[in-house]
Structure formats: structure tokens, C-alpha cells
Amino acid sequence: MKISVIGTGYVGLVSGICLAEKGHQVICVDQLSTKIDQINQGISPIYERGLNELLTKNIHRNLSATTDLNAAIQHSDISLIAVGTPFNEETQAIDLQYIEAVSQAIGGCLRHKSSYHLVVVKSTVVPGTTDEVVLPALEQSSGKQAGQDFGVGMNPEFLREGNAVEDFMSPDRIVFGGMDKKSTDLLFELYSVFKGVDKIATNNKTAEMIKYASNSLLATLISFSNEIANLCVAIGGIDVTEVTGAMHLDKRISPILATGERITPHVTTYLEAGCGFGGSCFPKDVKALIAYGEKAATPMPLLDAVMTINAQQPYQLIKLLKKHFPELANLKVALLGLAFKPDTDDVRESPTLPIAQTLIESQAQIKLFDPIFKHLPDFLSQMNITLCQSLEDVITDVDAILLITRWPIFEQLPELLAKLPNPPLVIDGRRMLNKNTISRYEGIGLGKS
Ligand code: UGA
């Protein structure tokens, strides 16, 4: 099928390249000509494992990129909208300005198109947006009628940053909504190349809700684990890793097969204590759903608590640090990790940020190491942080180490510390190290007797 993908951010680009790899004819559209030039040269503007290889393989074969929206609409049967939907802190609601603008623009192009076209929202949007914002904007600017001249659908993505290509090519489910049967039929056809995958066809609002509910559930599991962890510390004598480890063995969470073998689902890793979730999705989506609930006169106290717990969680590391060093001024602290999770260079909503901010305000001296960063991102370059290029460097001559991102390389820490004459205190924000291998150890959820 002929597809145009509007927006070449991480969702749009991954979707466009992967759909081309699956055999569709794809045109990627973006208003930034520098991005389009890069894509046409076979260079991905973002890093995602495996993406560049697929781009080079497909560009100028099944795949092209352009800034010309009208040409893309005229030469495709389906358009996927994949523009940003940030959370606006001022209005405390999802910001739909890019969705609205692109819907208007697509409608303008449809005015000059005689054949049927399907417009599908791929961006994460609150329930009702596709039917109540996108559809009317398309009708208004095209002068045409939805359901007759064009269709409207909604197709959320479930891509994890760092695993996006793998998640797209081998999905666990494909969810799509449509305003009518014609719209969903076309989406069935689009995704027929994904054989043997569960496909859920529903209405647009439900598809929108499935995305929010899925992310909110995972965020809830994380905050739940952190709330239990903090109580373990307050009570003392309980290590949360023993508690969550035993919880994972509930056969409703990790089923036991007839062979006696146990299946440990990935979801158990969200049922582990840490210093909080970050990234561009969980915080934004949970906040957007809460705001949406309020608008619908349905407060969401559970999700409110999920966000409150998460906002406080990075400070648990500071609390543990202060237990050993009540005075933080001039304390030499090593921060391990800046990315919000491993295998990405995304620092949005990373727990490292509030931790670094607090330490700077307390006049501590900060060194930082993250294996993916050779330089500090611009917005941090004015801060008084020394970026180190190796794990050995960052842990030398410090009073305390705060482990924040679960990068596998940090597993080398016990071995490296053992070589130091006077090893610093280690505060494990991800409980990824064996507490018995480190002489001075504190961890999230480790209630000492
Ligand atoms: C998340 C969802 O997992 C995707 O399904 C969804 O498509 C995406 O949001 C989105 O809405 O676009 P992502 O933010 O890339 O994807 O990251 P995750 O890998 O799920 O990590 C989110 C947070 O959960 C991180 O802060 C991470 O530390 C934590 N996490 C992640 C865990 O606690 N355990 C894990 O095993 C993985």
C-alpha cells in the first residue's frame, strides 16, 4: 500500500522505515528540510538500534522523504500522523497544536484529491481527539465529508525507546480504531503483513484509551514498588528486593507450566524498586490522563499518587546520602547515569536531573559518568558538573557514589571499588548490585536493622 507518514520524530521515522521494510511504499514528510535531506542520504536523524541499517536498505526503493506534504498526500492512500503531543505545564493538559495544524494542512491537500484517503493518528492523544479534533479539522479544511470522501482512524504505538525497531517489527499487539468499517478494513490491510499478531480493531476513542491505560499501568507498578520500598526503609530490617522477588513468584504473575518450568514475564521488571521512572512517555501520558480525567469530572487519585510518588523518589537517594553525610557542601559525589534508562541518550525527566540540581544547590562537588555521553547536553553545560569518560575516573577521589541509571557497565563497580584503598559509600538507586560485595552500601528499599 502507499503510505505517507507525517512527522519524522522517533515514532514517525521508526514507523515509516519499518513499514517500508515490510513491503509498503512509504513517503516520510517533515517540515524540517535538514531532516529530510539526511533521511534521503540514508542517515537517520535519530539513533535507534537497527534503524540506520533499515533506512539505508529501503531509501529510494520503498522509501522516500519530502517536505512537500501535498505531493505525499496525492501519492498515498493512507497518512499516519506522528507529530509531537507534549504536555503543557501551564495549561496542565496535552498540547494538541501540532495535531491540529497538521490535520488542517492534510485537509487542505485532500481538497484537491479525488480518491478516498484514510487519515490515521499515530501520536498519543487523549480519548476523543481523533473524532473531535482531527476529524472536524479535516472536514473543515478539505470541504469534504468524513466517512464518504475520507476516513479517520487511530493507531497507537507501543514502542520502547532503544527497542523501537524490534518492537515495531515484532509487535505484541496491533491496536487500531476507525470511524467506520471502511477505515478499519484499510488498517487490517495495512497490517496484514504482520502475520500471527493479535490485532484489536475498535473505535477511535477506545484505541486512544488503550495507549494511555497501558502506559499508566506500567507507571503504577513502578510507583507501587517504590512506595513499598520506602516503607521497608522506614520499618528497618526488610530488604525490598526480597519482597518484590517473592511477589514475582506469585503464579498469577509468573505462571508455572505443566513441565514445572516457570515463565518470568518482562512485566516483573516494572515491579522493582528504583529511583523513579522518566522518559518522554510515562510522565507525560500519566499527567495527560489525569488532566483529562479532571476535565471529565472524574479525578484520578490513584494516578495522582503515582506521579507524586515518582516526583519524590529521586530524593530518596539524597536522603540516604544525608544519613551518612548530613552536610553536603563540598562533598564529592559521583553520579552514575544521566539517561532516563539504559540504551538511550534521552535525558527527559531523568531522575538524575533533580538529584544533580539538589546537590548543586547544596554546593556539593559533582562528577558524572554515563557511557553514552562524551559531552554534557547543552542545557547542562552551564551547571557545575564534571563529566568523566570512564567508570574508573568517576569513582576516584569521591566520598559517595549514586547509581541512578541501570547501565550494565555499572555491574563492574564492586570489582573496581575493591581496588581502592578507601572505597566511597555506594547508594544503589536501582538495586542492581549485590549488597554483600560492597563494603559501604545503601540502596533504595534496603531497610537496615
Ligand atoms: C514506554 C512504554 O514501555 C512503551 O510501551 C510505549 O510505547 C512508550 O512508553 C510510549 O508511550 O511511547 P519508554 O518510555 O521508551 O516506553 O520506556 P520503558 O522502557 O518502558 O521505560 C519507562 C520507565 O520504566 C523508565 O524510567 C525505566 O526506568 C522504567 N523501566 C523500564 C522499568 O522500571 N523496568 C523495565 O524493565 C523497563
mmCIF file of C-alpha atoms and ligand atoms in Angstrom, residues 10-11 124 157-162 173 211 215 218 222 266 269-270 272 276-282 285 340-342 430, ligand 1:
data_model
loop_
_atom_site.group_PDB
_atom_site.id
_atom_site.type_symbol
_atom_site.label_atom_id
_atom_site.label_comp_id
_atom_site.label_asym_id
_atom_site.label_seq_id
_atom_site.Cartn_x
_atom_site.Cartn_y
_atom_site.Cartn_z
ATOM 1 C CA TYR A 10 11.060 8.778 16.793
ATOM 2 C CA VAL A 11 7.565 7.339 16.268
ATOM 3 C CA THR A 124 -0.503 9.543 21.621
ATOM 4 C CA GLU A 157 2.256 2.720 19.047
ATOM 5 C CA PHE A 158 3.799 0.609 21.779
ATOM 6 C CA LEU A 159 7.461 1.245 21.013
ATOM 7 C CA ARG A 160 10.077 1.406 23.733
ATOM 8 C CA GLU A 161 12.916 3.817 23.122
ATOM 9 C CA GLY A 162 16.034 1.819 22.371
ATOM 10 C CA ARG A 173 -0.326 -6.457 19.589
ATOM 11 C CA LYS A 211 -2.484 3.508 24.862
ATOM 12 C CA ASN A 215 1.468 3.215 29.974
ATOM 13 C CA LEU A 218 3.362 0.198 33.965
ATOM 14 C CA ILE A 222 6.804 1.242 39.367
ATOM 15 C CA HIS A 266 9.082 -8.896 31.436
ATOM 16 C CA THR A 269 10.974 -5.681 35.893
ATOM 17 C CA TYR A 270 8.432 -2.888 36.388
ATOM 18 C CA GLU A 272 11.040 -3.483 41.168
ATOM 19 C CA GLY A 276 11.658 6.600 39.664
ATOM 20 C CA PHE A 277 10.506 6.491 36.069
ATOM 21 C CA GLY A 278 11.326 9.089 33.457
ATOM 22 C CA GLY A 279 11.449 9.490 29.708
ATOM 23 C CA SER A 280 9.205 11.200 27.252
ATOM 24 C CA CYS A 281 6.209 8.909 27.676
ATOM 25 C CA PHE A 282 5.248 7.720 31.168
ATOM 26 C CA ASP A 285 0.992 10.341 29.451
ATOM 27 C CA PHE A 340 16.493 8.102 31.955
ATOM 28 C CA LYS A 341 17.150 4.419 31.198
ATOM 29 C CA PRO A 342 19.944 2.404 29.591
ATOM 30 C CA ARG A 430 18.381 0.685 41.008
HETATM 31 C C1 UGA B 1 7.141 3.360 27.227
HETATM 32 C C2 UGA B 1 6.358 2.042 27.092
HETATM 33 O O1 UGA B 1 7.103 0.969 27.669
HETATM 34 C C3 UGA B 1 6.080 1.728 25.625
HETATM 35 O O2 UGA B 1 5.278 0.568 25.526
HETATM 36 C C4 UGA B 1 5.355 2.940 24.997
HETATM 37 O O3 UGA B 1 5.122 2.733 23.617
HETATM 38 C C5 UGA B 1 6.208 4.180 25.169
HETATM 39 O O4 UGA B 1 6.418 4.403 26.581
HETATM 40 C C6 UGA B 1 5.486 5.350 24.564
HETATM 41 O O5 UGA B 1 4.447 5.749 25.083
HETATM 42 O O6 UGA B 1 5.910 5.840 23.505
HETATM 43 P P1 UGA B 1 9.726 4.027 27.085
HETATM 44 O O7 UGA B 1 9.361 5.307 27.733
HETATM 45 O O8 UGA B 1 10.664 4.006 25.938
HETATM 46 O O9 UGA B 1 8.397 3.222 26.580
HETATM 47 O O10 UGA B 1 10.356 3.172 28.168
HETATM 48 P P2 UGA B 1 10.349 1.921 29.100
HETATM 49 O O11 UGA B 1 11.454 1.048 28.657
HETATM 50 O O12 UGA B 1 9.046 1.300 29.347
HETATM 51 O O13 UGA B 1 10.817 2.721 30.392
HETATM 52 C C7 UGA B 1 9.983 3.650 31.064
HETATM 53 C C8 UGA B 1 10.391 3.723 32.519
HETATM 54 O O14 UGA B 1 10.193 2.453 33.106
HETATM 55 C C9 UGA B 1 11.871 4.058 32.689
HETATM 56 O O15 UGA B 1 12.009 5.107 33.592
HETATM 57 C C10 UGA B 1 12.504 2.808 33.188
HETATM 58 O O16 UGA B 1 13.481 3.046 34.161
HETATM 59 C C11 UGA B 1 11.344 2.020 33.767
HETATM 60 N N1 UGA B 1 11.525 0.592 33.466
HETATM 61 C C12 UGA B 1 11.766 0.206 32.184
HETATM 62 C C13 UGA B 1 11.466 -0.320 34.478
HETATM 63 O O17 UGA B 1 11.236 0.033 35.644
HETATM 64 N N2 UGA B 1 11.645 -1.642 34.160
HETATM 65 C C14 UGA B 1 11.897 -2.052 32.884
HETATM 66 O O18 UGA B 1 12.084 -3.259 32.638
HETATM 67 C C15 UGA B 1 11.954 -1.101 31.868
#
